[in-house]
mmCIF file of C-alpha atoms in Angstrom:
data_model
loop_
_atom_site.group_PDB
_atom_site.id
_atom_site.type_symbol
_atom_site.label_atom_id
_atom_site.label_comp_id
_atom_site.label_asym_id
_atom_site.label_seq_id
_atom_site.Cartn_x
_atom_site.Cartn_y
_atom_site.Cartn_z
ATOM 1 C CA LEU H 134 0.000 0.000 0.000
ATOM 2 C CA ARG H 135 3.043 2.235 0.235
ATOM 3 C CA ASP H 136 2.775 2.670 -3.542
ATOM 4 C CA LEU H 137 -0.150 5.027 -2.972
ATOM 5 C CA GLN H 138 2.306 7.592 -1.600
ATOM 6 C CA ASP H 139 4.418 7.428 -4.746
ATOM 7 C CA ALA H 140 1.294 7.567 -6.889
ATOM 8 C CA GLY H 141 0.273 10.781 -5.161
ATOM 9 C CA LEU H 142 3.660 12.292 -5.925
ATOM 10 C CA TYR H 143 4.216 11.119 -9.476
ATOM 11 C CA SER H 144 0.769 10.825 -11.025
ATOM 12 C CA GLY H 145 0.182 12.910 -14.132
ATOM 13 C CA SER H 146 -3.208 13.798 -12.656
ATOM 14 C CA VAL H 147 -3.879 13.101 -8.984
ATOM 15 C CA LYS H 148 -7.600 13.766 -9.501
ATOM 16 C CA GLY H 149 -7.685 11.358 -12.436
ATOM 17 C CA PHE H 150 -5.772 8.757 -10.436
ATOM 18 C CA ILE H 151 -8.166 8.999 -7.485
ATOM 19 C CA LYS H 152 -11.135 8.773 -9.838
ATOM 20 C CA LYS H 153 -9.756 5.675 -11.599
ATOM 21 C CA TYR H 154 -8.476 3.804 -8.520
ATOM 22 C CA PRO H 155 -11.836 2.156 -7.665
ATOM 23 C CA GLU H 156 -12.372 1.326 -11.347
ATOM 24 C CA ALA H 157 -8.942 -0.316 -11.420
ATOM 25 C CA TRP H 158 -9.914 -2.609 -8.548
ATOM 26 C CA LYS H 159 -13.203 -3.507 -10.268
ATOM 27 C CA GLN H 160 -11.406 -4.310 -13.529
ATOM 28 C CA ILE H 161 -8.832 -6.457 -11.720
ATOM 29 C CA ALA H 162 -11.470 -8.317 -9.692
ATOM 30 C CA LYS H 163 -13.631 -9.060 -12.747
ATOM 31 C CA ASN H 164 -10.737 -9.542 -15.192
ATOM 32 C CA GLY H 165 -12.275 -6.764 -17.282
ATOM 33 C CA ASP H 166 -11.416 -5.825 -20.853
ATOM 34 C CA LEU H 167 -9.131 -2.931 -19.902
ATOM 35 C CA TRP H 168 -7.303 -5.075 -17.327
ATOM 36 C CA GLN H 169 -6.782 -7.761 -19.977
ATOM 37 C CA GLN H 170 -5.483 -5.109 -22.379
ATOM 38 C CA TYR H 171 -3.099 -3.771 -19.730
ATOM 39 C CA LYS H 172 -1.720 -7.261 -19.084
ATOM 40 C CA ALA H 173 -1.438 -8.028 -22.821
ATOM 41 C CA LEU H 174 0.556 -4.819 -23.316
ATOM 42 C CA GLY H 175 3.010 -5.965 -20.620
ATOM 43 C CA GLY H 176 1.813 -3.742 -17.780
ATOM 44 C CA THR H 177 2.397 -6.374 -15.130
ATOM 45 C CA TYR H 178 6.071 -6.698 -16.087
ATOM 46 C CA SER H 179 6.976 -3.467 -14.297
ATOM 47 C CA SER H 180 6.262 -5.199 -11.013
ATOM 48 C CA VAL H 181 8.440 -7.046 -8.519
ATOM 49 C CA TYR H 182 7.043 -10.349 -9.814
ATOM 50 C CA ASP H 183 9.238 -11.904 -12.491
ATOM 51 C CA TYR H 184 6.882 -13.985 -14.602
ATOM 52 C CA ALA H 185 9.371 -14.209 -17.476
ATOM 53 C CA SER H 186 11.974 -16.120 -15.440
ATOM 54 C CA GLY H 187 9.555 -18.839 -14.456
ATOM 55 C CA THR H 188 9.370 -17.998 -10.769
ATOM 56 C CA VAL H 189 5.637 -18.511 -11.031
ATOM 57 C CA LYS H 190 5.372 -22.250 -11.596
ATOM 58 C CA GLU H 191 2.426 -24.536 -12.204
ATOM 59 C CA GLU H 192 0.393 -24.506 -9.046
ATOM 60 C CA LYS H 193 -0.519 -27.585 -7.060
ATOM 61 C CA PRO H 194 -4.046 -27.599 -5.583
ATOM 62 C CA LEU H 195 -2.840 -27.080 -2.001
ATOM 63 C CA TYR H 196 -0.673 -24.096 -3.048
ATOM 64 C CA ARG H 197 -3.438 -22.633 -5.233
ATOM 65 C CA ASN H 198 -5.835 -22.625 -2.279
ATOM 66 C CA THR H 199 -3.401 -21.201 0.278
ATOM 67 C CA LEU H 200 -0.286 -19.243 -0.676
ATOM 68 C CA GLY H 201 -1.505 -18.871 -4.255
ATOM 69 C CA ARG H 202 -4.382 -16.714 -3.026
ATOM 70 C CA VAL H 203 -1.985 -14.555 -1.027
ATOM 71 C CA GLU H 204 0.215 -14.148 -4.111
ATOM 72 C CA VAL H 205 -2.769 -13.107 -6.244
ATOM 73 C CA LEU H 206 -3.781 -10.547 -3.610
ATOM 74 C CA ASN H 207 -0.202 -9.206 -3.399
ATOM 75 C CA MET H 208 -0.077 -8.820 -7.174
ATOM 76 C CA ALA H 209 -3.423 -6.993 -7.215
ATOM 77 C CA ILE H 210 -2.329 -4.620 -4.433
ATOM 78 C CA GLU H 211 0.853 -3.785 -6.329
ATOM 79 C CA GLN H 212 -0.814 -3.450 -9.718
ATOM 80 C CA ALA H 213 -3.875 -1.403 -8.669
ATOM 81 C CA PRO H 214 -2.019 1.953 -8.491
ATOM 82 C CA ARG H 215 -0.179 1.259 -11.732
ATOM 83 C CA PHE H 216 -3.371 0.221 -13.487
ATOM 84 C CA ALA H 217 -5.271 3.257 -12.143
ATOM 85 C CA GLU H 218 -2.559 5.502 -13.596
ATOM 86 C CA PHE H 219 -2.778 3.608 -16.891
ATOM 87 C CA LEU H 220 -6.546 4.208 -17.008
ATOM 88 C CA SER H 221 -6.230 7.866 -16.019
ATOM 89 C CA THR H 222 -3.425 8.624 -18.473
ATOM 90 C CA ARG H 223 -5.164 6.716 -21.266
ATOM 91 C CA GLU H 224 -8.362 8.698 -20.769
ATOM 92 C CA ARG H 225 -6.529 12.040 -20.525
ATOM 93 C CA LEU H 226 -4.406 11.417 -23.622
ATOM 94 C CA MET H 227 -7.370 10.214 -25.667
ATOM 95 C CA ALA H 228 -9.185 13.472 -24.819
ATOM 96 C CA GLU H 229 -6.102 15.606 -25.599
ATOM 97 C CA ARG H 230 -5.507 13.801 -28.891
ATOM 98 C CA GLY H 231 -9.168 13.692 -29.931
ATOM 99 C CA GLU H 232 -9.269 9.906 -30.075
ATOM 100 C CA THR H 233 -12.423 7.838 -29.743
ATOM 101 C CA LYS H 234 -10.347 4.659 -29.547
ATOM 102 C CA ALA H 235 -6.911 4.636 -27.920
ATOM 103 C CA SER H 236 -4.073 4.611 -30.470
ATOM 104 C CA MET H 237 -0.988 2.501 -29.912
ATOM 105 C CA ASP H 238 0.973 5.682 -29.066
ATOM 106 C CA THR H 239 -1.605 6.570 -26.416
ATOM 107 C CA LEU H 240 -1.505 3.058 -24.964
ATOM 108 C CA MET H 241 2.303 3.027 -24.852
ATOM 109 C CA ASP H 242 2.416 6.471 -23.208
ATOM 110 C CA ALA H 243 -0.154 5.302 -20.645
ATOM 111 C CA LEU H 244 1.796 2.098 -20.042
ATOM 112 C CA TYR H 245 5.016 4.057 -19.462
ATOM 113 C CA ALA H 246 3.227 6.362 -17.010
ATOM 114 C CA ALA H 247 1.821 3.317 -15.197
ATOM 115 C CA ALA H 248 5.217 1.644 -14.887
ATOM 116 C CA ASP H 249 6.833 4.870 -13.709
ATOM 117 C CA ILE H 250 4.269 5.902 -11.088
ATOM 118 C CA THR H 251 5.941 3.695 -8.458
ATOM 119 C CA THR H 252 9.228 1.805 -8.430
ATOM 120 C CA ASN H 253 9.664 0.384 -11.903
ATOM 121 C CA PHE H 254 11.300 -2.969 -11.275
ATOM 122 C CA GLY H 255 11.623 -3.487 -15.018
ATOM 123 C CA ARG H 256 14.398 -0.866 -15.088
ATOM 124 C CA SER H 257 17.614 -2.205 -13.663
ATOM 125 C CA GLY H 258 20.378 -3.201 -16.050
ATOM 126 C CA THR H 259 22.754 -6.110 -15.655
ATOM 127 C CA LEU H 260 24.907 -4.645 -12.882
ATOM 128 C CA GLY H 261 21.865 -3.474 -10.936
ATOM 129 C CA LYS H 262 20.298 -6.936 -11.024
ATOM 130 C CA THR H 263 23.543 -8.597 -9.972
ATOM 131 C CA LEU H 264 24.100 -6.231 -7.057
ATOM 132 C CA ASN H 265 20.466 -6.507 -5.982
ATOM 133 C CA GLN H 266 20.382 -10.326 -6.101
ATOM 134 C CA ASN H 267 23.779 -11.097 -4.620
ATOM 135 C CA TYR H 268 25.273 -8.253 -2.609
ATOM 136 C CA ILE H 269 23.019 -5.344 -1.682
ATOM 137 C CA PRO H 270 19.416 -6.145 -0.752
ATOM 138 C CA PHE H 271 16.895 -3.653 -2.159
ATOM 139 C CA PHE H 272 19.589 -1.989 -4.264
ATOM 140 C CA ASN H 273 17.455 -1.708 -7.407
ATOM 141 C CA PRO H 274 14.391 -0.198 -5.682
ATOM 142 C CA SER H 275 16.663 2.366 -4.015
ATOM 143 C CA VAL H 276 18.307 3.311 -7.302
ATOM 144 C CA GLN H 277 14.979 3.446 -9.143
ATOM 145 C CA GLY H 278 13.377 5.613 -6.454
ATOM 146 C CA PHE H 279 16.286 8.047 -6.523
ATOM 147 C CA ASP H 280 16.312 8.039 -10.343
ATOM 148 C CA ARG H 281 12.585 8.782 -10.477
ATOM 149 C CA LEU H 282 12.974 11.688 -8.073
ATOM 150 C CA ALA H 283 15.996 13.023 -10.011
ATOM 151 C CA ARG H 284 14.081 12.848 -13.304
ATOM 152 C CA TRP H 285 11.152 14.685 -11.740
ATOM 153 C CA VAL H 286 13.402 17.404 -10.283
ATOM 154 C CA SER H 287 15.238 17.912 -13.582
ATOM 155 C CA SER H 288 11.982 18.214 -15.548
ATOM 156 C CA THR H 289 10.173 20.564 -13.156
ATOM 157 C CA LYS H 290 10.188 24.114 -14.455
ATOM 158 C CA THR H 291 7.708 26.229 -12.498
ATOM 159 C CA GLY H 292 7.293 27.249 -8.905
ATOM 160 C CA LYS H 293 3.693 26.032 -9.053
ATOM 161 C CA GLU H 294 4.902 22.493 -9.874
ATOM 162 C CA TRP H 295 7.383 22.634 -6.988
ATOM 163 C CA ALA H 296 4.708 23.877 -4.590
ATOM 164 C CA ARG H 297 2.358 21.091 -5.678
ATOM 165 C CA PHE H 298 5.100 18.499 -5.188
ATOM 166 C CA VAL H 299 6.043 19.760 -1.714
ATOM 167 C CA ALA H 300 2.380 19.922 -0.634
ATOM 168 C CA THR H 301 1.649 16.455 -2.027
ATOM 169 C CA ALA H 302 4.783 15.026 -0.389
ATOM 170 C CA ALA H 303 3.705 16.473 2.965
ATOM 171 C CA VAL H 304 0.200 15.019 2.630
ATOM 172 C CA CYS H 305 1.384 11.613 1.381
ATOM 173 C CA GLY H 306 4.211 11.423 3.900
#
């Protein structure tokens, strides 16, 4: 649930995020069309779960009914803020671009915003992964959090943006 703090800081539209957060949970719970689209576009790969490496194996019935349910809940809790940002950004960009159906550019921009709203575990590099796995626990999340903050600071131009960030950080903190 800590991701909600980051979402408050880094969302392209905090109002849009808040509006879409309940919808995100509904889509996840019902395996809705937009949730399926998000997964098909690779949205879940920005998470801490590494589905590509095979860490999620075929489930045995006992696992599926015990720890498997906990794992599904953990994944949903982590993905809900990302997916809410995807929905919010998608809607905002479609309106800005005059689209009635989301273009691939709009979907990719929304997917990037979703991955970047909290720690993007998909960004690491070879050295980062090696250090994180073998020598320095939580190295990659630390680097990604600092990188995200540095990118935000370097792209912020106005005093109004700074004031919003400081106020949001105080509220979220």
